[in-house]
């Protein structure tokens, strides 16, 4: 396999990352990401290391640490292929130049494998430090480097397995590629918050080993089948017969290019009929705010991913029924916490990114609000009103979770009200922070294929919008954890603060036109 094209593409990928996150980033996103990683490492090591010194004895399970490393490394890298890797292999604007150049087609996926190594090395070092400090002090000197090497191998295997599945997926069913982004993003977000919950609850390796019991061997075997064997197969193909992967990749890329917007456009006008247009374009608020709210509802009704999100929500709510025994056991310890976490978490998982994307994808369309003289408060109120169905769904899901664990109607209604208030606060945080991304500049064009474009319309692409998604999740988790009155009062400062900052940004934009 010739390495000239691979080296050139790797250098271009590293240069692009440097320019985007450091050199030309107005917020120096790379610095903040690095700072967050360092802070999380120090905090987790301090907390988990202290817990390990108190609870870990000679029988502490290093095997559980290696299993956790393999699990997070493989799963996380696998999901990243369908998040960032998908756009890099099929959506980058430079790809047509690559494909018409003499560079072999396999050099693009091969370059992605090599270009990810520095980022993975840093990420695995963070995890190795965290898990290594959960072991007794005498075992850390060898455990940390061994865990790092294990994570690098598992992450590489997960990425290679993901690339193999992605190439095969695009080659056989390119129209369904857009659905993978929403699914993988939701799974990654859920995994992130689950890890944060484990850290906050004093998670130790002994508890992991006890909870898994005899399932560790089966779990390791399953991970080997899911990531190890496909990853090894992909590596062998890239090393020995790269032309096979290159042909499949280029055929898939050409197939996506053929699925243009012109062929898919006639189906767009039929979505309102499927999604009951009687409510989709109806204003339920005042003139200006109601117009904004009605426009957002109409856009949501026309987007097929809204139907997908509703289907996911219905499936998750139906999943509460078989999970009733398990939820009832959990609710015996901290009843309100479990019910609120389930109800709020389900809706946030299904609709959170849709709420956070209300401003980031407007771009030059914000000029319509400037020309029509919409006041900033009315615009912000209209965007927040557009989130009201999600708030109602949050209350409904929380009430159903309460009924599932055996609560009476009165208790379920109280929990539904609490869940709705938490959902309202989270929506306010996301709306306010999303407004910080509002601007009159033309946004990056969405892909021509309708499936990808429809999916990205409901995905936050601005820095503050994505930050708002994380902050709203932390705000909801903090309230659900039931802090004391002082901590709860401090948390409730976030929604009006976010709305206030968003209002100031919109005021400057709409009244001054800048």
Tab-separated table of C-alpha atoms in Angstrom:
chain	number	residue	atom	x	y	z
A	1	UNK	CA	0.000	0.000	0.000
A	2	UNK	CA	1.523	3.285	-1.140
A	3	UNK	CA	1.802	5.722	1.727
A	4	UNK	CA	2.242	8.976	-0.192
A	5	UNK	CA	-1.453	9.756	-0.543
A	6	UNK	CA	-2.166	8.566	2.995
A	7	UNK	CA	0.542	10.816	4.448
A	8	UNK	CA	-0.763	13.804	2.489
A	9	UNK	CA	-4.328	13.247	3.668
A	10	UNK	CA	-3.222	12.730	7.268
A	11	UNK	CA	-1.249	15.985	7.188
A	12	UNK	CA	-4.258	17.782	5.711
A	13	UNK	CA	-6.550	16.369	8.417
A	14	UNK	CA	-4.197	17.458	11.197
A	15	UNK	CA	-3.822	20.919	9.647
A	16	UNK	CA	-7.595	21.271	9.325
A	17	UNK	CA	-8.082	20.297	12.965
A	18	UNK	CA	-5.445	22.783	14.079
A	19	UNK	CA	-6.955	25.603	12.032
A	20	UNK	CA	-10.531	24.843	13.072
A	21	UNK	CA	-9.952	24.335	16.796
A	22	UNK	CA	-6.967	26.569	17.497
A	23	UNK	CA	-5.702	28.931	14.824
A	24	UNK	CA	-8.949	30.370	13.447
A	25	UNK	CA	-11.402	29.391	16.176
A	26	UNK	CA	-12.862	32.530	17.788
A	27	UNK	CA	-13.403	30.583	21.030
A	28	UNK	CA	-10.192	28.503	20.862
A	29	UNK	CA	-12.297	25.355	21.101
A	30	UNK	CA	-9.234	23.117	21.227
A	31	UNK	CA	-7.967	24.850	24.358
A	32	UNK	CA	-11.294	24.531	26.142
A	33	UNK	CA	-11.602	20.876	25.152
A	34	UNK	CA	-8.133	20.167	26.479
A	35	UNK	CA	-8.883	22.094	29.676
A	36	UNK	CA	-12.092	20.120	30.212
A	37	UNK	CA	-10.237	16.835	29.740
A	38	UNK	CA	-7.562	17.834	32.243
A	39	UNK	CA	-10.177	19.037	34.757
A	40	UNK	CA	-12.217	15.843	34.418
A	41	UNK	CA	-9.093	13.740	34.842
A	42	UNK	CA	-7.925	15.558	37.963
A	43	UNK	CA	-11.406	15.552	39.492
A	44	UNK	CA	-12.118	11.907	38.718
A	45	UNK	CA	-8.689	10.764	39.924
A	46	UNK	CA	-9.118	12.712	43.156
A	47	UNK	CA	-12.592	11.293	43.771
A	48	UNK	CA	-12.107	7.758	42.550
A	49	UNK	CA	-8.585	7.480	43.879
A	50	UNK	CA	-9.831	8.407	47.326
A	51	UNK	CA	-12.664	5.915	47.090
A	52	UNK	CA	-10.286	3.207	45.924
A	53	UNK	CA	-7.935	3.783	48.834
A	54	UNK	CA	-10.841	3.371	51.233
A	55	UNK	CA	-12.522	0.357	49.620
A	56	UNK	CA	-9.995	-1.457	47.467
A	57	UNK	CA	-8.061	-4.246	49.050
A	58	UNK	CA	-5.781	-6.980	47.736
A	59	UNK	CA	-8.771	-8.504	45.936
A	60	UNK	CA	-9.577	-5.425	43.869
A	61	UNK	CA	-10.358	-6.479	40.340
A	62	UNK	CA	-7.902	-5.123	37.756
A	63	UNK	CA	-9.801	-7.241	35.241
A	64	UNK	CA	-12.790	-4.954	35.699
A	65	UNK	CA	-10.592	-1.946	34.867
A	66	UNK	CA	-9.380	-3.541	31.644
A	67	UNK	CA	-12.936	-4.529	30.726
A	68	UNK	CA	-14.114	-0.954	31.285
A	69	UNK	CA	-11.218	0.282	29.123
A	70	UNK	CA	-12.082	-2.093	26.302
A	71	UNK	CA	-15.768	-1.221	26.549
A	72	UNK	CA	-15.430	2.537	26.438
A	73	UNK	CA	-12.571	2.527	23.912
A	74	UNK	CA	-14.310	0.247	21.445
A	75	UNK	CA	-17.817	1.642	21.778
A	76	UNK	CA	-16.766	5.303	21.778
A	77	UNK	CA	-14.515	4.961	18.732
A	78	UNK	CA	-17.168	2.951	16.910
A	79	UNK	CA	-19.765	5.681	17.455
A	80	UNK	CA	-17.373	8.472	16.448
A	81	UNK	CA	-17.036	6.883	13.013
A	82	UNK	CA	-20.735	7.510	12.396
A	83	UNK	CA	-20.579	11.015	13.887
A	84	UNK	CA	-17.493	12.903	12.748
A	85	UNK	CA	-15.988	10.173	10.564
A	86	UNK	CA	-19.048	9.923	8.354
A	87	UNK	CA	-18.743	13.553	7.260
A	88	UNK	CA	-14.988	13.245	6.797
A	89	UNK	CA	-15.352	10.238	4.499
A	90	UNK	CA	-18.436	11.294	2.559
A	91	UNK	CA	-19.279	14.944	3.226
A	92	UNK	CA	-16.010	16.896	3.050
A	93	UNK	CA	-15.852	19.428	0.208
A	94	UNK	CA	-12.322	18.365	-0.730
A	95	UNK	CA	-13.322	14.766	-1.464
A	96	UNK	CA	-14.204	15.364	-5.151
A	97	UNK	CA	-10.636	16.622	-5.650
A	98	UNK	CA	-9.287	13.501	-3.957
A	99	UNK	CA	-11.387	11.182	-6.079
A	100	UNK	CA	-10.381	12.790	-9.384
A	101	UNK	CA	-6.725	12.808	-8.327
A	102	UNK	CA	-4.413	9.820	-8.890
A	103	UNK	CA	-4.712	8.979	-5.174
A	104	UNK	CA	-6.146	5.467	-4.631
A	105	UNK	CA	-9.620	5.404	-3.085
A	106	UNK	CA	-8.510	3.379	-0.056
A	107	UNK	CA	-6.206	6.208	1.026
A	108	UNK	CA	-9.175	8.177	2.427
A	109	UNK	CA	-10.332	5.600	5.058
A	110	UNK	CA	-6.714	4.600	5.744
A	111	UNK	CA	-5.809	8.237	6.419
A	112	UNK	CA	-8.717	8.557	8.892
A	113	UNK	CA	-7.311	5.647	10.910
A	114	UNK	CA	-3.874	7.243	11.154
A	115	UNK	CA	-5.159	10.791	11.727
A	116	UNK	CA	-7.167	9.698	14.783
A	117	UNK	CA	-4.162	8.249	16.627
A	118	UNK	CA	-3.037	11.454	18.457
A	119	UNK	CA	-6.557	12.270	19.671
A	120	UNK	CA	-7.094	8.690	20.763
A	121	UNK	CA	-3.761	8.610	22.571
A	122	UNK	CA	-4.753	11.623	24.691
A	123	UNK	CA	-8.252	10.311	25.360
A	124	UNK	CA	-6.989	6.864	26.370
A	125	UNK	CA	-4.409	8.474	28.663
A	126	UNK	CA	-7.255	10.260	30.476
A	127	UNK	CA	-9.182	7.018	30.918
A	128	UNK	CA	-6.083	5.046	31.911
A	129	UNK	CA	-5.286	7.587	34.632
A	130	UNK	CA	-8.844	7.510	35.956
A	131	UNK	CA	-9.191	3.727	36.016
A	132	UNK	CA	-5.613	3.141	37.121
A	133	UNK	CA	-6.057	5.300	40.215
A	134	UNK	CA	-9.052	3.208	41.210
A	135	UNK	CA	-6.650	0.314	41.825
A	136	UNK	CA	-4.467	-0.090	44.925
A	137	UNK	CA	-1.276	2.027	44.862
A	138	UNK	CA	0.984	-0.981	44.352
A	139	UNK	CA	-0.679	-1.879	41.068
A	140	UNK	CA	-0.827	1.534	39.465
A	141	UNK	CA	2.743	1.617	38.134
A	142	UNK	CA	2.018	-1.146	35.624
A	143	UNK	CA	-1.768	-0.741	35.333
A	144	UNK	CA	-1.800	2.783	33.877
A	145	UNK	CA	0.467	2.057	30.866
A	146	UNK	CA	-1.172	-1.344	30.344
A	147	UNK	CA	-4.615	0.244	30.429
A	148	UNK	CA	-3.470	2.891	27.964
A	149	UNK	CA	-2.195	0.246	25.529
A	150	UNK	CA	-5.413	-1.738	25.949
A	151	UNK	CA	-7.498	1.351	25.254
A	152	UNK	CA	-5.471	2.182	22.142
A	153	UNK	CA	-5.979	-1.342	20.802
A	154	UNK	CA	-9.697	-1.368	21.638
A	155	UNK	CA	-10.224	2.119	20.201
A	156	UNK	CA	-8.423	1.242	16.973
A	157	UNK	CA	-10.439	-1.967	16.684
A	158	UNK	CA	-13.680	-0.059	17.256
A	159	UNK	CA	-12.772	2.535	14.642
A	160	UNK	CA	-11.797	-0.092	12.070
A	161	UNK	CA	-15.003	-2.049	12.741
A	162	UNK	CA	-17.016	1.150	12.403
A	163	UNK	CA	-15.299	2.000	9.114
A	164	UNK	CA	-16.069	-1.463	7.775
A	165	UNK	CA	-19.737	-1.155	8.707
A	166	UNK	CA	-19.948	2.432	7.424
A	167	UNK	CA	-18.473	1.547	4.029
A	168	UNK	CA	-20.798	-1.445	3.712
A	169	UNK	CA	-23.795	0.600	4.900
A	170	UNK	CA	-23.247	3.420	2.404
A	171	UNK	CA	-22.542	0.938	-0.376
A	172	UNK	CA	-25.838	-0.934	0.166
A	173	UNK	CA	-28.288	1.572	1.763
A	174	UNK	CA	-27.093	5.161	1.283
A	175	UNK	CA	-30.551	6.660	1.848
A	176	UNK	CA	-30.537	5.478	5.458
A	177	UNK	CA	-27.201	7.083	6.313
A	178	UNK	CA	-28.769	10.224	7.766
A	179	UNK	CA	-30.597	8.223	10.452
A	180	UNK	CA	-27.320	6.925	11.886
A	181	UNK	CA	-26.193	10.395	12.973
A	182	UNK	CA	-29.170	10.992	15.244
A	183	UNK	CA	-29.002	7.485	16.706
A	184	UNK	CA	-25.259	7.571	17.397
A	185	UNK	CA	-25.356	11.126	18.771
A	186	UNK	CA	-28.115	10.165	21.188
A	187	UNK	CA	-26.256	7.043	22.283
A	188	UNK	CA	-23.022	8.979	22.776
A	189	UNK	CA	-24.775	11.657	24.811
A	190	UNK	CA	-26.501	9.013	26.938
A	191	UNK	CA	-23.175	7.252	27.498
A	192	UNK	CA	-21.513	10.513	28.509
A	193	UNK	CA	-24.156	11.344	31.104
A	194	UNK	CA	-24.113	7.774	32.396
A	195	UNK	CA	-20.367	8.019	32.974
A	196	UNK	CA	-20.863	11.344	34.779
A	197	UNK	CA	-23.516	9.686	36.946
A	198	UNK	CA	-21.163	6.824	37.810
A	199	UNK	CA	-18.411	9.246	38.804
A	200	UNK	CA	-20.817	11.314	40.931
A	201	UNK	CA	-22.203	8.243	42.689
A	202	UNK	CA	-18.800	7.034	43.906
A	203	UNK	CA	-18.322	4.250	41.379
A	204	UNK	CA	-15.541	1.741	42.149
A	205	UNK	CA	-14.096	-1.212	40.279
A	206	UNK	CA	-15.150	-3.562	43.053
A	207	UNK	CA	-18.788	-2.605	42.462
A	208	UNK	CA	-18.333	-3.182	38.731
A	209	UNK	CA	-16.792	-6.618	39.297
A	210	UNK	CA	-19.583	-7.589	41.703
A	211	UNK	CA	-22.346	-6.373	39.375
A	212	UNK	CA	-20.940	-8.262	36.388
A	213	UNK	CA	-20.213	-11.473	38.234
A	214	UNK	CA	-19.815	-14.329	35.766
A	215	UNK	CA	-20.837	-12.183	32.796
A	216	UNK	CA	-17.370	-10.717	32.309
A	217	UNK	CA	-16.254	-13.542	30.050
A	218	UNK	CA	-19.401	-13.344	27.953
A	219	UNK	CA	-19.112	-9.567	27.701
A	220	UNK	CA	-15.492	-9.725	26.602
A	221	UNK	CA	-16.388	-12.356	24.033
A	222	UNK	CA	-19.216	-10.186	22.726
A	223	UNK	CA	-16.901	-7.180	22.399
A	224	UNK	CA	-14.402	-9.337	20.520
A	225	UNK	CA	-17.076	-10.456	18.067
A	226	UNK	CA	-18.498	-6.940	17.632
A	227	UNK	CA	-15.256	-4.970	17.355
A	228	UNK	CA	-12.208	-7.230	17.444
A	229	UNK	CA	-12.896	-9.563	14.531
A	230	UNK	CA	-14.389	-6.929	12.163
A	231	UNK	CA	-11.593	-4.525	13.084
A	232	UNK	CA	-8.943	-7.155	12.382
A	233	UNK	CA	-10.634	-7.998	9.094
A	234	UNK	CA	-10.670	-4.326	8.078
A	235	UNK	CA	-6.987	-3.968	9.028
A	236	UNK	CA	-6.017	-7.001	6.961
A	237	UNK	CA	-7.941	-5.717	3.963
A	238	UNK	CA	-6.275	-2.294	4.197
A	239	UNK	CA	-2.841	-3.911	4.531
A	240	UNK	CA	-3.110	-6.781	2.039
A	241	UNK	CA	-5.933	-6.039	-0.426
A	242	UNK	CA	-6.736	-2.320	-0.062
A	243	UNK	CA	-8.250	-2.179	-3.528
A	244	UNK	CA	-11.310	-4.094	-2.318
A	245	UNK	CA	-12.076	-1.525	0.384
A	246	UNK	CA	-11.228	1.309	-1.990
A	247	UNK	CA	-13.674	0.070	-4.615
A	248	UNK	CA	-16.492	-0.340	-2.084
A	249	UNK	CA	-15.784	3.082	-0.577
A	250	UNK	CA	-15.679	4.891	-3.928
A	251	UNK	CA	-18.858	3.153	-5.144
A	252	UNK	CA	-20.635	4.274	-1.986
A	253	UNK	CA	-19.369	7.829	-2.351
A	254	UNK	CA	-20.575	7.935	-5.947
A	255	UNK	CA	-23.933	6.517	-4.836
A	256	UNK	CA	-24.343	9.324	-2.315
A	257	UNK	CA	-23.435	11.870	-4.973
A	258	UNK	CA	-26.183	10.484	-7.203
A	259	UNK	CA	-28.791	10.965	-4.477
A	260	UNK	CA	-29.173	14.671	-5.179
A	261	UNK	CA	-31.675	17.055	-3.719
A	262	UNK	CA	-33.624	17.237	-7.000
A	263	UNK	CA	-34.651	13.588	-6.797
A	264	UNK	CA	-35.740	13.842	-3.162
A	265	UNK	CA	-37.458	17.271	-3.224
A	266	UNK	CA	-40.961	16.075	-4.313
A	267	UNK	CA	-41.328	14.043	-1.116
A	268	UNK	CA	-40.844	17.076	1.125
A	269	UNK	CA	-44.263	18.576	0.449
A	270	UNK	CA	-46.019	15.367	1.519
A	271	UNK	CA	-44.695	15.356	5.097
A	272	UNK	CA	-47.216	17.911	6.455
A	273	UNK	CA	-50.056	15.650	5.323
A	274	UNK	CA	-48.531	12.773	7.251
A	275	UNK	CA	-47.826	14.885	10.337
A	276	UNK	CA	-51.333	16.475	10.683
A	277	UNK	CA	-50.848	20.063	9.377
A	278	UNK	CA	-53.923	21.209	11.317
A	279	UNK	CA	-51.636	22.019	14.246
A	280	UNK	CA	-48.288	22.287	12.454
A	281	UNK	CA	-48.641	25.851	11.206
A	282	UNK	CA	-51.034	27.210	13.820
A	283	UNK	CA	-49.972	30.025	16.145
A	284	UNK	CA	-51.021	29.590	19.763
A	285	UNK	CA	-49.248	32.700	21.102
A	286	UNK	CA	-49.311	36.400	20.289
A	287	UNK	CA	-48.787	37.743	16.759
A	288	UNK	CA	-44.985	37.911	16.536
A	289	UNK	CA	-44.114	35.136	18.977
A	290	UNK	CA	-46.903	32.986	17.557
A	291	UNK	CA	-45.581	33.403	14.027
A	292	UNK	CA	-42.135	32.239	15.132
A	293	UNK	CA	-43.653	29.328	17.046
A	294	UNK	CA	-45.872	28.309	14.101
A	295	UNK	CA	-42.918	28.449	11.709
A	296	UNK	CA	-40.857	26.156	13.955
A	297	UNK	CA	-43.746	23.694	14.268
A	298	UNK	CA	-44.215	23.665	10.502
A	299	UNK	CA	-40.500	23.036	9.934
A	300	UNK	CA	-40.580	20.236	12.508
A	301	UNK	CA	-43.658	18.678	10.892
A	302	UNK	CA	-41.995	18.687	7.473
A	303	UNK	CA	-38.841	17.040	8.773
A	304	UNK	CA	-38.982	13.231	8.686
A	305	UNK	CA	-36.630	13.040	11.662
A	306	UNK	CA	-39.382	14.472	13.857
A	307	UNK	CA	-41.421	11.374	13.143
A	308	UNK	CA	-38.357	9.276	13.905
A	309	UNK	CA	-37.910	11.035	17.251
A	310	UNK	CA	-41.564	10.500	18.119
A	311	UNK	CA	-41.221	6.820	17.267
A	312	UNK	CA	-38.140	6.535	19.481
A	313	UNK	CA	-40.029	8.257	22.313
A	314	UNK	CA	-42.962	5.863	21.951
A	315	UNK	CA	-40.641	2.854	22.012
A	316	UNK	CA	-38.818	4.155	25.088
A	317	UNK	CA	-42.102	4.757	26.906
A	318	UNK	CA	-43.333	1.281	25.989
A	319	UNK	CA	-40.023	-0.051	27.292
A	320	UNK	CA	-41.050	1.109	30.762
A	321	UNK	CA	-43.570	-1.730	30.963
A	322	UNK	CA	-41.123	-4.676	30.835
A	323	UNK	CA	-38.702	-2.652	32.946
A	324	UNK	CA	-41.204	-2.198	35.773
A	325	UNK	CA	-39.650	-4.773	38.195
A	326	UNK	CA	-36.208	-3.254	37.751
A	327	UNK	CA	-37.487	0.326	38.138
A	328	UNK	CA	-39.500	-0.640	41.221
A	329	UNK	CA	-36.378	-2.016	42.918
A	330	UNK	CA	-34.451	1.155	42.115
A	331	UNK	CA	-37.285	3.352	43.303
A	332	UNK	CA	-37.188	1.768	46.739
A	333	UNK	CA	-33.949	3.611	47.462
A	334	UNK	CA	-34.545	7.075	45.972
A	335	UNK	CA	-38.016	7.062	44.516
A	336	UNK	CA	-38.359	10.596	43.144
A	337	UNK	CA	-34.819	10.608	41.758
A	338	UNK	CA	-35.400	7.436	39.721
A	339	UNK	CA	-38.793	8.484	38.358
A	340	UNK	CA	-37.634	11.989	37.401
A	341	UNK	CA	-34.403	10.697	35.879
A	342	UNK	CA	-36.298	8.216	33.718
A	343	UNK	CA	-38.989	10.645	32.547
A	344	UNK	CA	-36.773	13.667	31.929
A	345	UNK	CA	-33.933	11.550	30.569
A	346	UNK	CA	-36.082	9.801	27.964
A	347	UNK	CA	-37.368	13.034	26.431
A	348	UNK	CA	-34.009	14.795	26.656
A	349	UNK	CA	-32.442	11.822	24.874
A	350	UNK	CA	-35.030	11.976	22.075
A	351	UNK	CA	-35.520	15.748	21.621
A	352	UNK	CA	-32.627	17.525	23.345
A	353	UNK	CA	-30.526	18.225	20.271
A	354	UNK	CA	-33.630	19.366	18.374
A	355	UNK	CA	-34.289	21.995	21.051
A	356	UNK	CA	-30.670	23.143	21.090
A	357	UNK	CA	-30.653	23.698	17.293
A	358	UNK	CA	-33.341	26.408	17.185
A	359	UNK	CA	-30.906	29.237	16.367
A	360	UNK	CA	-27.650	27.707	15.169
A	361	UNK	CA	-29.003	26.752	11.720
A	362	UNK	CA	-30.809	30.034	10.960
A	363	UNK	CA	-27.833	31.790	9.389
A	364	UNK	CA	-28.766	34.568	6.974
A	365	UNK	CA	-32.472	33.820	7.527
A	366	UNK	CA	-32.175	35.883	10.694
A	367	UNK	CA	-32.358	38.847	8.321
A	368	UNK	CA	-36.082	38.144	7.953
A	369	UNK	CA	-36.592	39.008	11.609
A	370	UNK	CA	-34.511	42.156	11.205
A	371	UNK	CA	-36.525	43.363	8.197
A	372	UNK	CA	-39.908	42.583	9.780
A	373	UNK	CA	-39.031	44.389	13.000
A	374	UNK	CA	-39.518	41.455	15.367
A	375	UNK	CA	-38.551	42.435	18.891
A	376	UNK	CA	-35.845	40.298	20.517
A	377	UNK	CA	-38.078	39.336	23.435
A	378	UNK	CA	-40.843	38.198	21.085
A	379	UNK	CA	-38.402	36.173	19.011
A	380	UNK	CA	-36.975	34.469	22.085
A	381	UNK	CA	-40.485	33.840	23.445
A	382	UNK	CA	-41.550	32.336	20.121
A	383	UNK	CA	-38.579	29.966	20.068
A	384	UNK	CA	-39.269	28.970	23.656
A	385	UNK	CA	-42.973	28.478	22.866
A	386	UNK	CA	-41.988	26.152	20.043
A	387	UNK	CA	-40.449	23.888	22.705
A	388	UNK	CA	-43.700	23.605	24.674
A	389	UNK	CA	-44.708	20.208	23.197
A	390	UNK	CA	-41.388	18.776	24.376
A	391	UNK	CA	-42.003	20.179	27.867
A	392	UNK	CA	-45.441	18.551	27.900
A	393	UNK	CA	-43.915	15.281	26.714
A	394	UNK	CA	-41.437	15.484	29.588
A	395	UNK	CA	-44.262	15.862	32.099
A	396	UNK	CA	-46.164	12.986	30.468
A	397	UNK	CA	-43.157	10.669	30.454
A	398	UNK	CA	-42.420	11.434	34.115
A	399	UNK	CA	-46.017	10.731	35.107
A	400	UNK	CA	-45.995	7.441	33.190
A	401	UNK	CA	-42.715	6.482	34.866
A	402	UNK	CA	-44.367	7.125	38.245
A	403	UNK	CA	-47.347	4.937	37.347
A	404	UNK	CA	-44.961	2.239	36.129
A	405	UNK	CA	-43.261	1.932	39.520
A	406	UNK	CA	-46.644	1.661	41.246
A	407	UNK	CA	-47.436	5.238	42.268
A	408	UNK	CA	-51.000	6.387	42.683
A	409	UNK	CA	-52.520	9.084	40.454
A	410	UNK	CA	-51.785	11.839	42.982
A	411	UNK	CA	-48.084	10.991	43.325
A	412	UNK	CA	-47.728	10.494	39.571
A	413	UNK	CA	-49.321	13.897	38.935
A	414	UNK	CA	-46.936	15.565	41.404
A	415	UNK	CA	-43.928	13.944	39.734
A	416	UNK	CA	-45.279	14.901	36.303
A	417	UNK	CA	-45.470	18.532	37.432
A	418	UNK	CA	-41.906	18.365	38.745
A	419	UNK	CA	-40.698	16.775	35.516
A	420	UNK	CA	-42.444	19.449	33.461
A	421	UNK	CA	-40.797	22.211	35.491
A	422	UNK	CA	-37.375	20.615	35.066
A	423	UNK	CA	-38.044	20.247	31.331
A	424	UNK	CA	-39.111	23.908	31.130
A	425	UNK	CA	-35.923	25.018	32.858
A	426	UNK	CA	-33.797	22.893	30.518
A	427	UNK	CA	-35.618	24.323	27.499
A	428	UNK	CA	-34.985	27.865	28.735
A	429	UNK	CA	-31.274	27.134	29.172
A	430	UNK	CA	-31.010	25.706	25.665
A	431	UNK	CA	-33.013	28.533	24.075
A	432	UNK	CA	-30.981	31.250	25.772
A	433	UNK	CA	-27.599	29.737	24.974
A	434	UNK	CA	-28.658	28.863	21.415
A	435	UNK	CA	-29.489	32.539	20.860
A	436	UNK	CA	-25.816	33.345	21.413
A	437	UNK	CA	-25.114	31.604	18.093
A	438	UNK	CA	-27.610	33.754	16.177
A	439	UNK	CA	-26.026	35.762	13.375
A	440	UNK	CA	-26.566	37.084	9.863
A	441	UNK	CA	-23.657	35.171	8.348
A	442	UNK	CA	-24.377	32.457	5.831
A	443	UNK	CA	-24.056	29.043	7.436
A	444	UNK	CA	-22.171	26.172	5.892
A	445	UNK	CA	-24.349	24.570	3.247
A	446	UNK	CA	-26.141	21.377	4.219
A	447	UNK	CA	-25.497	18.233	2.164
A	448	UNK	CA	-27.475	17.904	-1.048
A	449	UNK	CA	-28.945	14.549	-0.033
A	450	UNK	CA	-32.257	15.141	1.717
A	451	UNK	CA	-31.739	12.503	4.415
A	452	UNK	CA	-28.511	14.095	5.621
A	453	UNK	CA	-29.840	17.642	5.293
A	454	UNK	CA	-33.016	16.822	7.235
A	455	UNK	CA	-30.985	15.224	10.008
A	456	UNK	CA	-28.581	18.149	10.292
A	457	UNK	CA	-31.442	20.657	10.429
A	458	UNK	CA	-32.240	19.334	13.920
A	459	UNK	CA	-28.648	19.125	15.142
A	460	UNK	CA	-26.894	22.006	16.948
A	461	UNK	CA	-23.885	23.157	14.945
A	462	UNK	CA	-22.862	26.272	16.862
A	463	UNK	CA	-20.493	26.302	19.827
A	464	UNK	CA	-22.964	27.838	22.282
A	465	UNK	CA	-25.798	25.613	21.079
A	466	UNK	CA	-23.783	22.489	21.774
A	467	UNK	CA	-22.622	23.944	25.077
A	468	UNK	CA	-26.252	24.692	25.933
A	469	UNK	CA	-27.122	21.046	25.393
A	470	UNK	CA	-24.471	19.993	27.894
A	471	UNK	CA	-25.332	22.729	30.405
A	472	UNK	CA	-29.049	21.914	30.194
A	473	UNK	CA	-28.279	18.259	30.856
A	474	UNK	CA	-26.208	19.209	33.874
A	475	UNK	CA	-28.929	21.569	35.087
A	476	UNK	CA	-31.574	18.838	34.840
A	477	UNK	CA	-29.330	16.252	36.485
A	478	UNK	CA	-28.574	18.661	39.321
A	479	UNK	CA	-32.259	19.298	40.013
A	480	UNK	CA	-33.160	15.622	39.778
A	481	UNK	CA	-30.432	14.786	42.282
A	482	UNK	CA	-32.532	16.779	44.747
A	483	UNK	CA	-29.970	19.180	46.197
A	484	UNK	CA	-30.592	21.288	49.237
A	485	UNK	CA	-32.567	24.530	49.025
A	486	UNK	CA	-29.466	26.665	48.544
A	487	UNK	CA	-28.041	24.525	45.747
A	488	UNK	CA	-31.479	24.276	44.120
A	489	UNK	CA	-31.870	28.058	44.206
A	490	UNK	CA	-28.435	28.486	42.619
A	491	UNK	CA	-29.347	26.043	39.837
A	492	UNK	CA	-32.569	27.907	39.057
A	493	UNK	CA	-30.481	31.013	38.339
A	494	UNK	CA	-29.254	29.339	35.126
A	495	UNK	CA	-32.487	29.594	33.046
A	496	UNK	CA	-33.061	33.355	33.526
A	497	UNK	CA	-29.332	33.985	33.150
A	498	UNK	CA	-29.212	32.083	29.850
A	499	UNK	CA	-32.363	33.815	28.609
A	500	UNK	CA	-30.950	37.189	29.605
A	501	UNK	CA	-27.701	36.599	27.703
A	502	UNK	CA	-29.655	35.356	24.704
A	503	UNK	CA	-31.913	38.424	24.826
A	504	UNK	CA	-28.913	40.776	24.815
A	505	UNK	CA	-27.432	38.978	21.832
A	506	UNK	CA	-30.709	39.120	19.899
A	507	UNK	CA	-31.232	42.760	20.858
A	508	UNK	CA	-27.884	43.707	19.411
A	509	UNK	CA	-28.550	41.637	16.306
A	510	UNK	CA	-32.133	42.733	15.599
A	511	UNK	CA	-31.992	46.366	16.634
A	512	UNK	CA	-28.491	47.172	15.441
A	513	UNK	CA	-28.366	44.708	12.532
A	514	UNK	CA	-24.907	43.413	13.439
